[in-house]
């Protein structure tokens, strides 16, 4: 019988921990929970899309579609959760900022009732800067994909 010597890491992240790790709040918090967290490697963010989302009032009446830029923002927030947990960022004194985005492609619309799975993996990490590759899926269909980067910065004092 072999004994597992690796440290067990909790792979699911609930909304309470997400709220503790990133500063976003309603109506701009776009990650409901996360799963399959692998420190410094990857995470899957989950967003349950409802008709109650404020952007659906104007995008588009009679044909509600989640704006693509918000899908990309949801990917970035998922990456921020991964960074925050991996680096154990002090959320009182630091903030994770989106730095760049490349190769964005929108493939399929996201509509009310959809559940978006945001698969985010680390492409490169150096100190407090991470580069990610992310794919947002509804079921087996890709809604959007992008590469993006984020960094940890000091929160300005008042």
JSON list of C-alpha atoms in Angstrom, two decimals:
[
{"chain": "A", "resi": 1, "resn": "UNK", "atom": "CA", "xyz": [0.00, 0.00, 0.00]},
{"chain": "A", "resi": 2, "resn": "UNK", "atom": "CA", "xyz": [1.46, 3.37, -1.01]},
{"chain": "A", "resi": 3, "resn": "UNK", "atom": "CA", "xyz": [0.84, 6.45, 1.03]},
{"chain": "A", "resi": 4, "resn": "UNK", "atom": "CA", "xyz": [0.06, 9.76, -0.64]},
{"chain": "A", "resi": 5, "resn": "UNK", "atom": "CA", "xyz": [2.61, 12.29, 0.64]},
{"chain": "A", "resi": 6, "resn": "UNK", "atom": "CA", "xyz": [1.33, 15.24, -1.40]},
{"chain": "A", "resi": 7, "resn": "UNK", "atom": "CA", "xyz": [-0.45, 17.96, 0.54]},
{"chain": "A", "resi": 8, "resn": "UNK", "atom": "CA", "xyz": [-4.20, 17.81, -0.05]},
{"chain": "A", "resi": 9, "resn": "UNK", "atom": "CA", "xyz": [-5.47, 21.07, -1.55]},
{"chain": "A", "resi": 10, "resn": "UNK", "atom": "CA", "xyz": [-9.15, 21.94, -1.52]},
{"chain": "A", "resi": 11, "resn": "UNK", "atom": "CA", "xyz": [-10.09, 22.30, -5.20]},
{"chain": "A", "resi": 12, "resn": "UNK", "atom": "CA", "xyz": [-13.53, 23.94, -4.84]},
{"chain": "A", "resi": 13, "resn": "UNK", "atom": "CA", "xyz": [-13.90, 27.62, -3.98]},
{"chain": "A", "resi": 14, "resn": "UNK", "atom": "CA", "xyz": [-17.26, 28.93, -2.79]},
{"chain": "A", "resi": 15, "resn": "UNK", "atom": "CA", "xyz": [-18.71, 32.43, -3.14]},
{"chain": "A", "resi": 16, "resn": "UNK", "atom": "CA", "xyz": [-17.61, 33.45, 0.37]},
{"chain": "A", "resi": 17, "resn": "UNK", "atom": "CA", "xyz": [-13.97, 32.78, -0.50]},
{"chain": "A", "resi": 18, "resn": "UNK", "atom": "CA", "xyz": [-14.32, 34.50, -3.89]},
{"chain": "A", "resi": 19, "resn": "UNK", "atom": "CA", "xyz": [-15.66, 37.61, -2.11]},
{"chain": "A", "resi": 20, "resn": "UNK", "atom": "CA", "xyz": [-12.69, 37.46, 0.26]},
{"chain": "A", "resi": 21, "resn": "UNK", "atom": "CA", "xyz": [-10.16, 37.10, -2.59]},
{"chain": "A", "resi": 22, "resn": "UNK", "atom": "CA", "xyz": [-11.27, 39.69, -5.19]},
{"chain": "A", "resi": 23, "resn": "UNK", "atom": "CA", "xyz": [-12.83, 43.14, -4.67]},
{"chain": "A", "resi": 24, "resn": "UNK", "atom": "CA", "xyz": [-15.61, 42.85, -7.26]},
{"chain": "A", "resi": 25, "resn": "UNK", "atom": "CA", "xyz": [-19.22, 43.09, -6.07]},
{"chain": "A", "resi": 26, "resn": "UNK", "atom": "CA", "xyz": [-22.67, 42.99, -7.63]},
{"chain": "A", "resi": 27, "resn": "UNK", "atom": "CA", "xyz": [-23.42, 43.91, -10.34]},
{"chain": "A", "resi": 28, "resn": "UNK", "atom": "CA", "xyz": [-19.85, 43.42, -11.52]},
{"chain": "A", "resi": 29, "resn": "UNK", "atom": "CA", "xyz": [-18.93, 40.17, -9.78]},
{"chain": "A", "resi": 30, "resn": "UNK", "atom": "CA", "xyz": [-19.01, 37.61, -12.61]},
{"chain": "A", "resi": 31, "resn": "UNK", "atom": "CA", "xyz": [-17.82, 34.41, -10.89]},
{"chain": "A", "resi": 32, "resn": "UNK", "atom": "CA", "xyz": [-20.24, 32.48, -8.66]},
{"chain": "A", "resi": 33, "resn": "UNK", "atom": "CA", "xyz": [-17.88, 29.69, -7.64]},
{"chain": "A", "resi": 34, "resn": "UNK", "atom": "CA", "xyz": [-14.77, 27.87, -8.81]},
{"chain": "A", "resi": 35, "resn": "UNK", "atom": "CA", "xyz": [-13.63, 24.28, -8.98]},
{"chain": "A", "resi": 36, "resn": "UNK", "atom": "CA", "xyz": [-10.66, 22.17, -10.01]},
{"chain": "A", "resi": 37, "resn": "UNK", "atom": "CA", "xyz": [-8.21, 24.66, -8.48]},
{"chain": "A", "resi": 38, "resn": "UNK", "atom": "CA", "xyz": [-4.59, 23.61, -9.00]},
{"chain": "A", "resi": 39, "resn": "UNK", "atom": "CA", "xyz": [-2.17, 26.05, -7.30]},
{"chain": "A", "resi": 40, "resn": "UNK", "atom": "CA", "xyz": [-0.15, 28.02, -9.83]},
{"chain": "A", "resi": 41, "resn": "UNK", "atom": "CA", "xyz": [-1.59, 26.01, -12.72]},
{"chain": "A", "resi": 42, "resn": "UNK", "atom": "CA", "xyz": [-5.33, 26.23, -13.41]},
{"chain": "A", "resi": 43, "resn": "UNK", "atom": "CA", "xyz": [-8.87, 26.78, -12.21]},
{"chain": "A", "resi": 44, "resn": "UNK", "atom": "CA", "xyz": [-12.43, 26.52, -13.54]},
{"chain": "A", "resi": 45, "resn": "UNK", "atom": "CA", "xyz": [-14.75, 29.43, -12.75]},
{"chain": "A", "resi": 46, "resn": "UNK", "atom": "CA", "xyz": [-18.53, 29.03, -12.88]},
{"chain": "A", "resi": 47, "resn": "UNK", "atom": "CA", "xyz": [-21.01, 31.79, -13.75]},
{"chain": "A", "resi": 48, "resn": "UNK", "atom": "CA", "xyz": [-24.74, 31.07, -13.67]},
{"chain": "A", "resi": 49, "resn": "UNK", "atom": "CA", "xyz": [-26.31, 33.56, -16.06]},
{"chain": "A", "resi": 50, "resn": "UNK", "atom": "CA", "xyz": [-29.85, 34.74, -15.26]},
{"chain": "A", "resi": 51, "resn": "UNK", "atom": "CA", "xyz": [-32.30, 37.11, -16.93]},
{"chain": "A", "resi": 52, "resn": "UNK", "atom": "CA", "xyz": [-31.92, 39.31, -13.81]},
{"chain": "A", "resi": 53, "resn": "UNK", "atom": "CA", "xyz": [-28.46, 40.44, -14.92]},
{"chain": "A", "resi": 54, "resn": "UNK", "atom": "CA", "xyz": [-28.66, 44.24, -15.35]},
{"chain": "A", "resi": 55, "resn": "UNK", "atom": "CA", "xyz": [-27.00, 44.24, -18.79]},
{"chain": "A", "resi": 56, "resn": "UNK", "atom": "CA", "xyz": [-29.84, 42.23, -20.36]},
{"chain": "A", "resi": 57, "resn": "UNK", "atom": "CA", "xyz": [-32.17, 45.26, -20.16]},
{"chain": "A", "resi": 58, "resn": "UNK", "atom": "CA", "xyz": [-30.26, 46.87, -23.01]},
{"chain": "A", "resi": 59, "resn": "UNK", "atom": "CA", "xyz": [-28.30, 44.00, -24.60]},
{"chain": "A", "resi": 60, "resn": "UNK", "atom": "CA", "xyz": [-30.60, 43.26, -26.39]},
{"chain": "A", "resi": 61, "resn": "UNK", "atom": "CA", "xyz": [-34.32, 43.79, -25.66]},
{"chain": "A", "resi": 62, "resn": "UNK", "atom": "CA", "xyz": [-36.19, 40.79, -27.03]},
{"chain": "A", "resi": 63, "resn": "UNK", "atom": "CA", "xyz": [-32.93, 38.93, -27.75]},
{"chain": "A", "resi": 64, "resn": "UNK", "atom": "CA", "xyz": [-30.85, 38.88, -24.54]},
{"chain": "A", "resi": 65, "resn": "UNK", "atom": "CA", "xyz": [-27.16, 38.13, -25.13]},
{"chain": "A", "resi": 66, "resn": "UNK", "atom": "CA", "xyz": [-24.38, 38.53, -22.57]},
{"chain": "A", "resi": 67, "resn": "UNK", "atom": "CA", "xyz": [-21.87, 41.13, -23.80]},
{"chain": "A", "resi": 68, "resn": "UNK", "atom": "CA", "xyz": [-18.63, 39.52, -24.95]},
{"chain": "A", "resi": 69, "resn": "UNK", "atom": "CA", "xyz": [-16.52, 41.96, -22.96]},
{"chain": "A", "resi": 70, "resn": "UNK", "atom": "CA", "xyz": [-18.24, 40.73, -19.80]},
{"chain": "A", "resi": 71, "resn": "UNK", "atom": "CA", "xyz": [-17.41, 37.12, -20.69]},
{"chain": "A", "resi": 72, "resn": "UNK", "atom": "CA", "xyz": [-13.77, 38.19, -20.99]},
{"chain": "A", "resi": 73, "resn": "UNK", "atom": "CA", "xyz": [-14.06, 40.04, -17.67]},
{"chain": "A", "resi": 74, "resn": "UNK", "atom": "CA", "xyz": [-15.44, 36.85, -16.09]},
{"chain": "A", "resi": 75, "resn": "UNK", "atom": "CA", "xyz": [-12.38, 34.96, -17.40]},
{"chain": "A", "resi": 76, "resn": "UNK", "atom": "CA", "xyz": [-10.12, 37.67, -15.92]},
{"chain": "A", "resi": 77, "resn": "UNK", "atom": "CA", "xyz": [-11.89, 37.49, -12.54]},
{"chain": "A", "resi": 78, "resn": "UNK", "atom": "CA", "xyz": [-11.44, 33.71, -12.56]},
{"chain": "A", "resi": 79, "resn": "UNK", "atom": "CA", "xyz": [-7.72, 34.25, -13.21]},
{"chain": "A", "resi": 80, "resn": "UNK", "atom": "CA", "xyz": [-7.61, 36.76, -10.33]},
{"chain": "A", "resi": 81, "resn": "UNK", "atom": "CA", "xyz": [-9.09, 34.16, -7.96]},
{"chain": "A", "resi": 82, "resn": "UNK", "atom": "CA", "xyz": [-6.37, 31.70, -9.05]},
{"chain": "A", "resi": 83, "resn": "UNK", "atom": "CA", "xyz": [-3.64, 34.31, -8.52]},
{"chain": "A", "resi": 84, "resn": "UNK", "atom": "CA", "xyz": [-5.00, 35.45, -5.17]},
{"chain": "A", "resi": 85, "resn": "UNK", "atom": "CA", "xyz": [-5.20, 31.93, -3.79]},
{"chain": "A", "resi": 86, "resn": "UNK", "atom": "CA", "xyz": [-1.86, 30.80, -5.26]},
{"chain": "A", "resi": 87, "resn": "UNK", "atom": "CA", "xyz": [0.05, 33.85, -4.02]},
{"chain": "A", "resi": 88, "resn": "UNK", "atom": "CA", "xyz": [-2.02, 34.28, -0.82]},
{"chain": "A", "resi": 89, "resn": "UNK", "atom": "CA", "xyz": [-2.47, 37.95, -1.73]},
{"chain": "A", "resi": 90, "resn": "UNK", "atom": "CA", "xyz": [-3.21, 40.27, 1.19]},
{"chain": "A", "resi": 91, "resn": "UNK", "atom": "CA", "xyz": [-6.48, 41.71, -0.11]},
{"chain": "A", "resi": 92, "resn": "UNK", "atom": "CA", "xyz": [-6.34, 44.56, 2.40]},
{"chain": "A", "resi": 93, "resn": "UNK", "atom": "CA", "xyz": [-3.19, 46.01, 0.86]},
{"chain": "A", "resi": 94, "resn": "UNK", "atom": "CA", "xyz": [-3.08, 44.70, -2.70]},
{"chain": "A", "resi": 95, "resn": "UNK", "atom": "CA", "xyz": [-5.30, 44.44, -5.78]},
{"chain": "A", "resi": 96, "resn": "UNK", "atom": "CA", "xyz": [-4.99, 42.25, -8.86]},
{"chain": "A", "resi": 97, "resn": "UNK", "atom": "CA", "xyz": [-5.31, 44.28, -12.07]},
{"chain": "A", "resi": 98, "resn": "UNK", "atom": "CA", "xyz": [-5.99, 43.08, -15.60]},
{"chain": "A", "resi": 99, "resn": "UNK", "atom": "CA", "xyz": [-2.96, 44.15, -17.72]},
{"chain": "A", "resi": 100, "resn": "UNK", "atom": "CA", "xyz": [-3.44, 42.94, -21.27]},
{"chain": "A", "resi": 101, "resn": "UNK", "atom": "CA", "xyz": [-5.60, 40.80, -23.52]},
{"chain": "A", "resi": 102, "resn": "UNK", "atom": "CA", "xyz": [-4.71, 39.08, -26.78]},
{"chain": "A", "resi": 103, "resn": "UNK", "atom": "CA", "xyz": [-6.31, 36.79, -29.32]},
{"chain": "A", "resi": 104, "resn": "UNK", "atom": "CA", "xyz": [-9.90, 37.25, -28.18]},
{"chain": "A", "resi": 105, "resn": "UNK", "atom": "CA", "xyz": [-12.40, 35.23, -30.17]},
{"chain": "A", "resi": 106, "resn": "UNK", "atom": "CA", "xyz": [-16.16, 35.13, -29.63]},
{"chain": "A", "resi": 107, "resn": "UNK", "atom": "CA", "xyz": [-17.63, 31.86, -30.87]},
{"chain": "A", "resi": 108, "resn": "UNK", "atom": "CA", "xyz": [-21.19, 31.46, -29.52]},
{"chain": "A", "resi": 109, "resn": "UNK", "atom": "CA", "xyz": [-23.62, 33.70, -27.64]},
{"chain": "A", "resi": 110, "resn": "UNK", "atom": "CA", "xyz": [-24.31, 33.33, -23.92]},
{"chain": "A", "resi": 111, "resn": "UNK", "atom": "CA", "xyz": [-27.96, 33.70, -22.95]},
{"chain": "A", "resi": 112, "resn": "UNK", "atom": "CA", "xyz": [-30.05, 33.71, -19.76]},
{"chain": "A", "resi": 113, "resn": "UNK", "atom": "CA", "xyz": [-30.17, 30.24, -18.23]},
{"chain": "A", "resi": 114, "resn": "UNK", "atom": "CA", "xyz": [-26.68, 29.32, -19.44]},
{"chain": "A", "resi": 115, "resn": "UNK", "atom": "CA", "xyz": [-23.93, 28.19, -17.08]},
{"chain": "A", "resi": 116, "resn": "UNK", "atom": "CA", "xyz": [-20.51, 29.37, -18.21]},
{"chain": "A", "resi": 117, "resn": "UNK", "atom": "CA", "xyz": [-17.47, 27.21, -17.35]},
{"chain": "A", "resi": 118, "resn": "UNK", "atom": "CA", "xyz": [-14.37, 29.37, -17.51]},
{"chain": "A", "resi": 119, "resn": "UNK", "atom": "CA", "xyz": [-11.31, 27.16, -17.89]},
{"chain": "A", "resi": 120, "resn": "UNK", "atom": "CA", "xyz": [-8.26, 29.26, -17.07]},
{"chain": "A", "resi": 121, "resn": "UNK", "atom": "CA", "xyz": [-4.69, 28.00, -17.11]},
{"chain": "A", "resi": 122, "resn": "UNK", "atom": "CA", "xyz": [-1.41, 29.71, -16.31]},
{"chain": "A", "resi": 123, "resn": "UNK", "atom": "CA", "xyz": [0.81, 30.10, -19.35]},
{"chain": "A", "resi": 124, "resn": "UNK", "atom": "CA", "xyz": [3.59, 31.89, -17.48]},
{"chain": "A", "resi": 125, "resn": "UNK", "atom": "CA", "xyz": [4.09, 33.25, -13.96]},
{"chain": "A", "resi": 126, "resn": "UNK", "atom": "CA", "xyz": [6.85, 35.54, -12.82]},
{"chain": "A", "resi": 127, "resn": "UNK", "atom": "CA", "xyz": [6.73, 37.08, -9.37]},
{"chain": "A", "resi": 128, "resn": "UNK", "atom": "CA", "xyz": [3.45, 39.04, -9.21]},
{"chain": "A", "resi": 129, "resn": "UNK", "atom": "CA", "xyz": [2.61, 38.86, -12.95]},
{"chain": "A", "resi": 130, "resn": "UNK", "atom": "CA", "xyz": [0.68, 35.96, -14.46]},
{"chain": "A", "resi": 131, "resn": "UNK", "atom": "CA", "xyz": [-0.18, 35.28, -18.10]},
{"chain": "A", "resi": 132, "resn": "UNK", "atom": "CA", "xyz": [-3.23, 33.10, -18.72]},
{"chain": "A", "resi": 133, "resn": "UNK", "atom": "CA", "xyz": [-5.08, 31.28, -21.45]},
{"chain": "A", "resi": 134, "resn": "UNK", "atom": "CA", "xyz": [-8.84, 31.11, -20.91]},
{"chain": "A", "resi": 135, "resn": "UNK", "atom": "CA", "xyz": [-11.77, 29.43, -22.60]},
{"chain": "A", "resi": 136, "resn": "UNK", "atom": "CA", "xyz": [-15.40, 30.14, -21.65]},
{"chain": "A", "resi": 137, "resn": "UNK", "atom": "CA", "xyz": [-17.79, 27.30, -22.50]},
{"chain": "A", "resi": 138, "resn": "UNK", "atom": "CA", "xyz": [-21.51, 26.69, -22.31]},
{"chain": "A", "resi": 139, "resn": "UNK", "atom": "CA", "xyz": [-21.94, 22.94, -22.40]},
{"chain": "A", "resi": 140, "resn": "UNK", "atom": "CA", "xyz": [-19.51, 21.70, -25.03]},
{"chain": "A", "resi": 141, "resn": "UNK", "atom": "CA", "xyz": [-19.63, 24.92, -27.08]},
{"chain": "A", "resi": 142, "resn": "UNK", "atom": "CA", "xyz": [-16.92, 27.57, -26.81]},
{"chain": "A", "resi": 143, "resn": "UNK", "atom": "CA", "xyz": [-18.43, 30.99, -26.14]},
{"chain": "A", "resi": 144, "resn": "UNK", "atom": "CA", "xyz": [-15.14, 32.93, -26.00]},
{"chain": "A", "resi": 145, "resn": "UNK", "atom": "CA", "xyz": [-11.41, 32.43, -25.70]},
{"chain": "A", "resi": 146, "resn": "UNK", "atom": "CA", "xyz": [-8.51, 34.76, -24.92]},
{"chain": "A", "resi": 147, "resn": "UNK", "atom": "CA", "xyz": [-5.02, 35.13, -23.55]},
{"chain": "A", "resi": 148, "resn": "UNK", "atom": "CA", "xyz": [-4.63, 37.74, -20.85]},
{"chain": "A", "resi": 149, "resn": "UNK", "atom": "CA", "xyz": [-2.28, 38.95, -18.15]},
{"chain": "A", "resi": 150, "resn": "UNK", "atom": "CA", "xyz": [-2.73, 40.33, -14.65]},
{"chain": "A", "resi": 151, "resn": "UNK", "atom": "CA", "xyz": [-0.52, 41.72, -11.92]},
{"chain": "A", "resi": 152, "resn": "UNK", "atom": "CA", "xyz": [-0.62, 42.35, -8.20]},
{"chain": "A", "resi": 153, "resn": "UNK", "atom": "CA", "xyz": [-0.28, 46.04, -7.23]},
{"chain": "A", "resi": 154, "resn": "UNK", "atom": "CA", "xyz": [-0.29, 47.94, -3.98]},
{"chain": "A", "resi": 155, "resn": "UNK", "atom": "CA", "xyz": [-3.69, 49.42, -3.12]},
{"chain": "A", "resi": 156, "resn": "UNK", "atom": "CA", "xyz": [-3.37, 53.20, -2.81]},
{"chain": "A", "resi": 157, "resn": "UNK", "atom": "CA", "xyz": [-3.90, 54.55, 0.69]},
{"chain": "A", "resi": 158, "resn": "UNK", "atom": "CA", "xyz": [-6.37, 57.37, 1.17]}
]
